[in-house]
PDB file of N, CA and C in Angstrom:
ATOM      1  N   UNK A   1     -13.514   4.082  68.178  1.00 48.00           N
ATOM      2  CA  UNK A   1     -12.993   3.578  69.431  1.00 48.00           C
ATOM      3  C   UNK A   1     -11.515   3.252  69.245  1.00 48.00           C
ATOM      4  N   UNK A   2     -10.997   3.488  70.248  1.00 48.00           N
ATOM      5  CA  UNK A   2      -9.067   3.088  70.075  1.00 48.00           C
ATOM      6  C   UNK A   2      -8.811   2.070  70.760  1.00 48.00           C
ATOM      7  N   UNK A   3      -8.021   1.608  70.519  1.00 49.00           N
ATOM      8  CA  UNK A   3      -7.187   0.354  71.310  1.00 49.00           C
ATOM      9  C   UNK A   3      -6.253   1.064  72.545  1.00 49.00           C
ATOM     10  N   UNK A   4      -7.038   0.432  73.707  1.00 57.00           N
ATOM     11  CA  UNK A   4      -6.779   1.012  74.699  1.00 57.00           C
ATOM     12  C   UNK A   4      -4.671   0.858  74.798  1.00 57.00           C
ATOM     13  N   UNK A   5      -4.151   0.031  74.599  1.00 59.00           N
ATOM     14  CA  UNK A   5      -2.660  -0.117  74.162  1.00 59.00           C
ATOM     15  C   UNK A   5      -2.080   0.655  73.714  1.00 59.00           C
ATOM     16  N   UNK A   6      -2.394   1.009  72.186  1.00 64.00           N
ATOM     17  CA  UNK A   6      -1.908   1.251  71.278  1.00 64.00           C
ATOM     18  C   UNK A   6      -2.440   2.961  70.826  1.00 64.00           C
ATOM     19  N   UNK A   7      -3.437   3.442  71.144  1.00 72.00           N
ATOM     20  CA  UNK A   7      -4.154   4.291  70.684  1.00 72.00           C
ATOM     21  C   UNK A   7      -4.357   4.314  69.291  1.00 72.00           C
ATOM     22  N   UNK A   8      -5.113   3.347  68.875  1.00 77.00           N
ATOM     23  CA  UNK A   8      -5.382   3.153  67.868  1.00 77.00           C
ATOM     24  C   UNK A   8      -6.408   1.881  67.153  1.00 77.00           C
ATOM     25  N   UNK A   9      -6.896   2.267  66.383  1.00 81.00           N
ATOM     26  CA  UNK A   9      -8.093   1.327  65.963  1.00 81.00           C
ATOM     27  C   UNK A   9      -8.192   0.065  66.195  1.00 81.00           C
ATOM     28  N   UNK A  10      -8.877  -1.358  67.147  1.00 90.00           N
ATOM     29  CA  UNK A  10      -8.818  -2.246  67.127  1.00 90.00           C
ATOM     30  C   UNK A  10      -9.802  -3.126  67.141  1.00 90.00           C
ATOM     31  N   UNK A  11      -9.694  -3.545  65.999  1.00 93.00           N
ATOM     32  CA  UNK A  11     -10.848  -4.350  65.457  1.00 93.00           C
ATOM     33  C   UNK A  11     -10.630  -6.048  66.034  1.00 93.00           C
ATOM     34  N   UNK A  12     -11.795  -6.604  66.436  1.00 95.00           N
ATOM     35  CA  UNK A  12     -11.240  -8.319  66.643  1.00 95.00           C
ATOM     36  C   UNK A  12     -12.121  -8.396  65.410  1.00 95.00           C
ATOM     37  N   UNK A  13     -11.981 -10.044  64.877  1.00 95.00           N
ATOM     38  CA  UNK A  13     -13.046 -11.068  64.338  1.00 95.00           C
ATOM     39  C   UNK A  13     -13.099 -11.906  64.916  1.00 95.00           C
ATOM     40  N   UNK A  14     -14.643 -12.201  64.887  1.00 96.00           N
ATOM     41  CA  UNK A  14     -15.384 -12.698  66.038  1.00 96.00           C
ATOM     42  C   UNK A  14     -16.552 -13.605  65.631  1.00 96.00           C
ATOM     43  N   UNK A  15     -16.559 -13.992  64.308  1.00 95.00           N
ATOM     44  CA  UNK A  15     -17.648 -14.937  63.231  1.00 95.00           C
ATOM     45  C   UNK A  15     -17.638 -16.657  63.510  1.00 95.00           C
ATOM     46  N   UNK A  16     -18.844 -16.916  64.153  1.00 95.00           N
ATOM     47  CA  UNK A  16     -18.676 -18.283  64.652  1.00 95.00           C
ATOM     48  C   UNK A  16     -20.448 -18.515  64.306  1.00 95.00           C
ATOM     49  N   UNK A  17     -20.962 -19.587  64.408  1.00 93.00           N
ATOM     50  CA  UNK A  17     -22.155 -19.961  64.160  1.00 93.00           C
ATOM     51  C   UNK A  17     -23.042 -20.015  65.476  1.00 93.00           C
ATOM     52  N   UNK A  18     -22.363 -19.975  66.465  1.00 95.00           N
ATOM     53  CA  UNK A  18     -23.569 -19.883  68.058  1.00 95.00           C
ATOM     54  C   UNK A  18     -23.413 -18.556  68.526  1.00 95.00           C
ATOM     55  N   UNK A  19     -23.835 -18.028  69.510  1.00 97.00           N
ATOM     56  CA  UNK A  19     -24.090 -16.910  70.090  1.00 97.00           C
ATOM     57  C   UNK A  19     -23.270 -16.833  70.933  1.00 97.00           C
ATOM     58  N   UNK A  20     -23.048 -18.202  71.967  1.00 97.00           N
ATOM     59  CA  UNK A  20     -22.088 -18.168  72.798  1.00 97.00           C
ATOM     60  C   UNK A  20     -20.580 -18.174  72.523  1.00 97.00           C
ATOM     61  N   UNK A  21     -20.372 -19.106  71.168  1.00 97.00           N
ATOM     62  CA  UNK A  21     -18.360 -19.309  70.733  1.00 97.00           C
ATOM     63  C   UNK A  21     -18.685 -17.580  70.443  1.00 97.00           C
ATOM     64  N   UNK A  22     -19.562 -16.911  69.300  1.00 97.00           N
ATOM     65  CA  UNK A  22     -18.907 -15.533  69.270  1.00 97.00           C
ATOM     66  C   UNK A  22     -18.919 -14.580  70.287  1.00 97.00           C
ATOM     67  N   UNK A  23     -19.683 -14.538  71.567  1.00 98.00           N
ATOM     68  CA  UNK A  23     -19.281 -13.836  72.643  1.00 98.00           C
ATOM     69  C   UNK A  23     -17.684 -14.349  73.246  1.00 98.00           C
ATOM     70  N   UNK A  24     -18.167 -15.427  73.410  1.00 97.00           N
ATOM     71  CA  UNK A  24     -16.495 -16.281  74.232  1.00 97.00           C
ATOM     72  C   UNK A  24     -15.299 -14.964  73.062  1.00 97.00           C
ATOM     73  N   UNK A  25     -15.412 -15.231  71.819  1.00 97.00           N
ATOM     74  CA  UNK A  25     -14.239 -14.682  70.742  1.00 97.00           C
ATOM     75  C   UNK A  25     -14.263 -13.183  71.799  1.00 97.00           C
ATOM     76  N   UNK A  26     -15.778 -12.429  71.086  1.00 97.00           N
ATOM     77  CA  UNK A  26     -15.599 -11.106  71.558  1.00 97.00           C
ATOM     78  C   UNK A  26     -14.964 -10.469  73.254  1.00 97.00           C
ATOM     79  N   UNK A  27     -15.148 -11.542  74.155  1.00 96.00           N
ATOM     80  CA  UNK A  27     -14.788 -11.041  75.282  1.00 96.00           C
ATOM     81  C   UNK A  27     -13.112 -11.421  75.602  1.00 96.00           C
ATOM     82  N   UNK A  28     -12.498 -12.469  74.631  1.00 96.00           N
ATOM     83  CA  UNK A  28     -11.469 -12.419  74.679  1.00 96.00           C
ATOM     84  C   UNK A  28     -10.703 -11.529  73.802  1.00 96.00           C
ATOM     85  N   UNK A  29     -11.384 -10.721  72.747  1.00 94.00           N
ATOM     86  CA  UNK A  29     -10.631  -9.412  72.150  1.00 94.00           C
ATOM     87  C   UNK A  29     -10.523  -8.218  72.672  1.00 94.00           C
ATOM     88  N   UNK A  30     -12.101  -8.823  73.459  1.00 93.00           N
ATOM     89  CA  UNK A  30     -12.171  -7.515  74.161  1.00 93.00           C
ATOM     90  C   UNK A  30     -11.009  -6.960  75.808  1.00 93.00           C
ATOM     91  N   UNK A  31     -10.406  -8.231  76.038  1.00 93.00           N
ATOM     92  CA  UNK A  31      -9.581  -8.460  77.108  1.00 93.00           C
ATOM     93  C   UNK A  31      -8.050  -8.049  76.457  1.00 93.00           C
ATOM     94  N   UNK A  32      -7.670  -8.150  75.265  1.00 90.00           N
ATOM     95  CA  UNK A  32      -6.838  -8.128  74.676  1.00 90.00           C
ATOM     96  C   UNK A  32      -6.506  -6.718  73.931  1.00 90.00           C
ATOM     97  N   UNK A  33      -7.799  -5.668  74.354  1.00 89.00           N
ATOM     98  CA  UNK A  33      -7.702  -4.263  74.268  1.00 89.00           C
ATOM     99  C   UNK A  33      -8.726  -4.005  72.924  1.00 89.00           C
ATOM    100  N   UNK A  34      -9.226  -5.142  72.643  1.00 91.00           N
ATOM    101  CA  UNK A  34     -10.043  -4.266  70.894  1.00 91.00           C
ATOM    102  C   UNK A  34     -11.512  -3.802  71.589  1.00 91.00           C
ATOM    103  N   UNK A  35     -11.689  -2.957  70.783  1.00 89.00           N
ATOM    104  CA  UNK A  35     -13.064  -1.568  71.251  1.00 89.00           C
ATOM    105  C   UNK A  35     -14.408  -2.373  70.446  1.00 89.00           C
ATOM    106  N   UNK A  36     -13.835  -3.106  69.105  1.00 94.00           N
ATOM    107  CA  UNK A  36     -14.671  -3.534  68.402  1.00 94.00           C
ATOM    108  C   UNK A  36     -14.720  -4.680  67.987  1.00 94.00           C
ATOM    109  N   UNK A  37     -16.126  -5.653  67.251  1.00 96.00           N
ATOM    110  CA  UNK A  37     -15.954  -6.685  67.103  1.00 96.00           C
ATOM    111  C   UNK A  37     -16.591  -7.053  65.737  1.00 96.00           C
ATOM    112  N   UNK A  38     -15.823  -7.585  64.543  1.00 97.00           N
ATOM    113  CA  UNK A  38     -17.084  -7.657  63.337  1.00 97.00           C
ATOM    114  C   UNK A  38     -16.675  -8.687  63.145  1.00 97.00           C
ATOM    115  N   UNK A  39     -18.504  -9.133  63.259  1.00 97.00           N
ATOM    116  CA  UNK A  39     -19.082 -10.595  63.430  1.00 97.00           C
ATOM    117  C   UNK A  39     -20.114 -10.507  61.868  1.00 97.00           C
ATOM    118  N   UNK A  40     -19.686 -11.675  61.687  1.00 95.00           N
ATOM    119  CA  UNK A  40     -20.267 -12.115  60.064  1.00 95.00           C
ATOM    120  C   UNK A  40     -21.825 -12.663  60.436  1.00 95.00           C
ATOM    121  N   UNK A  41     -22.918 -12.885  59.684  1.00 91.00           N
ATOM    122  CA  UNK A  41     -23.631 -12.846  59.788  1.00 91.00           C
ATOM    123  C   UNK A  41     -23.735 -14.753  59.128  1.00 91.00           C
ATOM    124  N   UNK A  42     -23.509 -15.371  60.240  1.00 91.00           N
ATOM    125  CA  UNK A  42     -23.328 -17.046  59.512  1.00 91.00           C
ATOM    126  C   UNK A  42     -24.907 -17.577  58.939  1.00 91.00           C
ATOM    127  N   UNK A  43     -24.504 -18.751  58.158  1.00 91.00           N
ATOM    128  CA  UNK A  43     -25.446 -19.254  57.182  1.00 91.00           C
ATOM    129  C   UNK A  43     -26.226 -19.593  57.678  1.00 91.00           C
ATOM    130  N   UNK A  44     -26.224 -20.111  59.129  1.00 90.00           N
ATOM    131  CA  UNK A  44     -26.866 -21.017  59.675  1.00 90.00           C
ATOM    132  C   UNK A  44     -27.777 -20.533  60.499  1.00 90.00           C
ATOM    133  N   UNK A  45     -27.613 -19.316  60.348  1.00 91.00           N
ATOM    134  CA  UNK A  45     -28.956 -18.168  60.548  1.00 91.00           C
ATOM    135  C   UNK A  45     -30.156 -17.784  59.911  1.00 91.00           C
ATOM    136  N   UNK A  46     -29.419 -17.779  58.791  1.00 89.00           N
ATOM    137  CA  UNK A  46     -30.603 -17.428  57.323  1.00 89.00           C
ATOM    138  C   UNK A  46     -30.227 -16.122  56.846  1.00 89.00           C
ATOM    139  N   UNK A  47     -31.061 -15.509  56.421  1.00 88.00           N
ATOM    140  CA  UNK A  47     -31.321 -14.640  55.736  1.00 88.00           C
ATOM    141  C   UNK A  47     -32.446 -13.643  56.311  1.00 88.00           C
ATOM    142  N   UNK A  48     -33.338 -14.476  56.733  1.00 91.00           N
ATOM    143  CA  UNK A  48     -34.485 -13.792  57.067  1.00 91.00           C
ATOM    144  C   UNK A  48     -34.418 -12.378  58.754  1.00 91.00           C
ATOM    145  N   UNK A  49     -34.856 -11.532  58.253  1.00 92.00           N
ATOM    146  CA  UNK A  49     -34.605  -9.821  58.962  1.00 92.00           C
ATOM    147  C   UNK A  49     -34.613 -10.217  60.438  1.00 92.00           C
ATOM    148  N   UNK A  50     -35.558 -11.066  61.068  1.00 94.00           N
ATOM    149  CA  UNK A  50     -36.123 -11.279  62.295  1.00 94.00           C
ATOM    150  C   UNK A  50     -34.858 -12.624  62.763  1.00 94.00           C
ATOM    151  N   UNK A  51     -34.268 -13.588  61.935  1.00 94.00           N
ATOM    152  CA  UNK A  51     -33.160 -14.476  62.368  1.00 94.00           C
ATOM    153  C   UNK A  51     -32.383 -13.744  62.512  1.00 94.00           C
ATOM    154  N   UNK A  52     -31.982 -13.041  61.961  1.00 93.00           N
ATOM    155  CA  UNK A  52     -30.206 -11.931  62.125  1.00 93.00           C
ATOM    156  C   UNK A  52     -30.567 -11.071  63.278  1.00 93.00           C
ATOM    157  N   UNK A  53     -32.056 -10.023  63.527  1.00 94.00           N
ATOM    158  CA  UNK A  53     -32.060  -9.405  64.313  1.00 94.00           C
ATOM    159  C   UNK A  53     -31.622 -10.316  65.998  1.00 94.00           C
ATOM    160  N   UNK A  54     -32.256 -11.712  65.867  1.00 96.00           N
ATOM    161  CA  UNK A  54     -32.294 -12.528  66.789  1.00 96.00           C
ATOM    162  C   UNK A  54     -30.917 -12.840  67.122  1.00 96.00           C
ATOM    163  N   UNK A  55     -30.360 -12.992  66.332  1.00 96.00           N
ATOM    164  CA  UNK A  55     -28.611 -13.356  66.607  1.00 96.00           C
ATOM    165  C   UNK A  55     -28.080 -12.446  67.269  1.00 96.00           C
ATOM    166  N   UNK A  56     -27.746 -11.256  66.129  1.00 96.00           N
ATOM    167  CA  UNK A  56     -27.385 -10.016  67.050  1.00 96.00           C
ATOM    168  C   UNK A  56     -27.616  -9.345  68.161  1.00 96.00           C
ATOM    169  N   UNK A  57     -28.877  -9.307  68.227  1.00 97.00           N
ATOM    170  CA  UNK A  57     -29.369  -8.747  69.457  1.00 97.00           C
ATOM    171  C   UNK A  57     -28.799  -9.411  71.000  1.00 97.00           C
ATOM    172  N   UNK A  58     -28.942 -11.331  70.505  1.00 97.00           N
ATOM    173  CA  UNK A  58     -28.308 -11.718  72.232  1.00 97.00           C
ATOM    174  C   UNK A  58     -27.080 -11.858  72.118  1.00 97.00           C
ATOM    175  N   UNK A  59     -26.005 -11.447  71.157  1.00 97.00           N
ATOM    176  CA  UNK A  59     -25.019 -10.956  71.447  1.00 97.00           C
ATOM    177  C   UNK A  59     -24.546  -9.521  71.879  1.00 97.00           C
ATOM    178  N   UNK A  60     -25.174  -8.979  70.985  1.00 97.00           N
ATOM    179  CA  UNK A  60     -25.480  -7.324  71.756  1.00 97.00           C
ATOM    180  C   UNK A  60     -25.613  -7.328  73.504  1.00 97.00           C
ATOM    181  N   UNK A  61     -26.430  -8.007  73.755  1.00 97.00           N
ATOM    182  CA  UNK A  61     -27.033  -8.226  75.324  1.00 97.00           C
ATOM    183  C   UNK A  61     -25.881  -8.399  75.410  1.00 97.00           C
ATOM    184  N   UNK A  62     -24.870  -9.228  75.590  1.00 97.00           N
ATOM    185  CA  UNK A  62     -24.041  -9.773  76.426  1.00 97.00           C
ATOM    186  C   UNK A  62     -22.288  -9.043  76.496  1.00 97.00           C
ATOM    187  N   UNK A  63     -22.454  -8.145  75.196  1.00 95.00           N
ATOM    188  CA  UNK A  63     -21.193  -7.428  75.428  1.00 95.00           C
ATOM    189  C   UNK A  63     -21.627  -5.882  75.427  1.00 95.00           C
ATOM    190  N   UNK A  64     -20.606  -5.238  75.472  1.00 92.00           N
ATOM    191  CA  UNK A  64     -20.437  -3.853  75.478  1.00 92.00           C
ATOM    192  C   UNK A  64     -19.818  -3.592  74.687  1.00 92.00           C
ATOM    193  N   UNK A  65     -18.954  -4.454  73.893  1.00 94.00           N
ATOM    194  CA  UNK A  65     -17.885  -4.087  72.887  1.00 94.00           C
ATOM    195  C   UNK A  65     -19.166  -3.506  71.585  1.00 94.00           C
ATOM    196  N   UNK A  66     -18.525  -2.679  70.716  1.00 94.00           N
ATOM    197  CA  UNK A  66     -19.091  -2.389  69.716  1.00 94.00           C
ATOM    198  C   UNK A  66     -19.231  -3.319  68.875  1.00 94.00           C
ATOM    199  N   UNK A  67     -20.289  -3.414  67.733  1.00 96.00           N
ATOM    200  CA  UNK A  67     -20.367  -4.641  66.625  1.00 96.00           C
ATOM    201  C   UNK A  67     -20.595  -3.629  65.357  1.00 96.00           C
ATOM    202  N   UNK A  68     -19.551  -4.750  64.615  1.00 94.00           N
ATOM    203  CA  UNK A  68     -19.406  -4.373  63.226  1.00 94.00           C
ATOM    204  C   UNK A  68     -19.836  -5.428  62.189  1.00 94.00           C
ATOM    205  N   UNK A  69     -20.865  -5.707  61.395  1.00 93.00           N
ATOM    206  CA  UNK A  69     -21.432  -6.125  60.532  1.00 93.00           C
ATOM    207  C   UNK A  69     -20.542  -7.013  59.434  1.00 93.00           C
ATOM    208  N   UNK A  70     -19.928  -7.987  59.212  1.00 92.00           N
ATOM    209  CA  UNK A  70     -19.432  -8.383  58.261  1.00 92.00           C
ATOM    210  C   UNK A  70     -20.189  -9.272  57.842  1.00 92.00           C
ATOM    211  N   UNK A  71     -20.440  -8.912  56.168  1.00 90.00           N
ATOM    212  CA  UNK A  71     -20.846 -10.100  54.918  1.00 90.00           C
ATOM    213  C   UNK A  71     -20.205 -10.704  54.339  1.00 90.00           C
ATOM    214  N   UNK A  72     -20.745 -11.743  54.040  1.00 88.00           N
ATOM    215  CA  UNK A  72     -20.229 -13.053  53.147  1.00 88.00           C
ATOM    216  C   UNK A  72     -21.244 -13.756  52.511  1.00 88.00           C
ATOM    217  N   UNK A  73     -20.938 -14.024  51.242  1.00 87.00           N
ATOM    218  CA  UNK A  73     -22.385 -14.566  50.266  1.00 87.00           C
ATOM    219  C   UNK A  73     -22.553 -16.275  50.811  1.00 87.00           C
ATOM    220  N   UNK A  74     -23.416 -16.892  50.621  1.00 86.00           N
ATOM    221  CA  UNK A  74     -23.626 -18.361  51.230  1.00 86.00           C
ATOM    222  C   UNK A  74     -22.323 -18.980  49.709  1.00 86.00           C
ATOM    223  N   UNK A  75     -21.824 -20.227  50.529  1.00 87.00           N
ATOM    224  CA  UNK A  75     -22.308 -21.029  52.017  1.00 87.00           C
ATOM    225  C   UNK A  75     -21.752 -20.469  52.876  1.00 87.00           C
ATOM    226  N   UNK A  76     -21.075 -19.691  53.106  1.00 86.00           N
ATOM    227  CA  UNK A  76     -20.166 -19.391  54.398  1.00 86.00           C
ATOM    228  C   UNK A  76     -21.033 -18.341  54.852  1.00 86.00           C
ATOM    229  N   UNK A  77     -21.393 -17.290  54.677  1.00 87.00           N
ATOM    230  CA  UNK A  77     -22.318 -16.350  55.440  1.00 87.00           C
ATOM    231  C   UNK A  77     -24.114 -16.174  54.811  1.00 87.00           C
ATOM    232  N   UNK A  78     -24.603 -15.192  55.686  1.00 89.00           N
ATOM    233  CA  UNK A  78     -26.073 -15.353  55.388  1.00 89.00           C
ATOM    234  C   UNK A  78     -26.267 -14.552  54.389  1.00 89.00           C
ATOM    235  N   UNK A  79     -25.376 -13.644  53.575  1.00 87.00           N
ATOM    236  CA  UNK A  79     -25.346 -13.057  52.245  1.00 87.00           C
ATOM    237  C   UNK A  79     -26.258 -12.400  52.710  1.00 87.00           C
ATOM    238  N   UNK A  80     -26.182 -10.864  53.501  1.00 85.00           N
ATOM    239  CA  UNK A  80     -26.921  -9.969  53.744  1.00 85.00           C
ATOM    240  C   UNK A  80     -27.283  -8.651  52.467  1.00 85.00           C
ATOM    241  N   UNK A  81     -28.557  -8.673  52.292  1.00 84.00           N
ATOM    242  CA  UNK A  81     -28.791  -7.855  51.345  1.00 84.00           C
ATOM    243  C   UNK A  81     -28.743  -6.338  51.375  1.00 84.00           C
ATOM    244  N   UNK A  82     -28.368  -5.936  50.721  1.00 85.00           N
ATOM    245  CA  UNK A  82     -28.880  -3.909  51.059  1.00 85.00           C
ATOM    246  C   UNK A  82     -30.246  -3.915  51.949  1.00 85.00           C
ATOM    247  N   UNK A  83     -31.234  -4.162  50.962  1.00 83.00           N
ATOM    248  CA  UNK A  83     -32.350  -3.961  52.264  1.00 83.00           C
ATOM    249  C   UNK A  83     -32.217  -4.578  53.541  1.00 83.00           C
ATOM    250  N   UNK A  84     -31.890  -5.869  54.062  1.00 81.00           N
ATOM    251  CA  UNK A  84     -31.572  -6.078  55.055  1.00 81.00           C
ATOM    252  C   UNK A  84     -31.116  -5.458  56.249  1.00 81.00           C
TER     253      UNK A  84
END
């Protein structure tokens, strides 16, 4: 996806611990021309396949912007595994 501006790649970050501050982030990057959004997978989620799917997903619902997966090992992120 390009940055509608610039023609060219635009990534926001968008890693917050509720569903709603990281939509609020994503729809203001997304106003600001970025195509994409990589959102970290916070601690305060877990680990477990069915918590992350749960996160993502009602952010998914609520934008159109693309999502990009960013990890981080605990405490700061949910330290997503390969299998994951």
């Amino acid at each position: 996806m390009l940055d509608r501006k610039r023609g060219r790649p635009f990534v926001v970050g968008a890693s917050a611990n509720s569903v709603d501050d990281v939509v609020r982030m994503v729809e203001r990057g997304a106003a600001a021309g970025a195509s994409s959004a990589m959102i970290m997978a916070p601690a305060s989620v877990g680990s477990e396949v069915g918590s992350l799917v749960d996160f993502f997903g009602a952010i998914a619902a609520r934008t159109d912007v693309e999502i990009v997966l960013q990890n981080a090992p605990p405490p700061v992120g949910s330290g997503l595994s390969v299998e994951t």
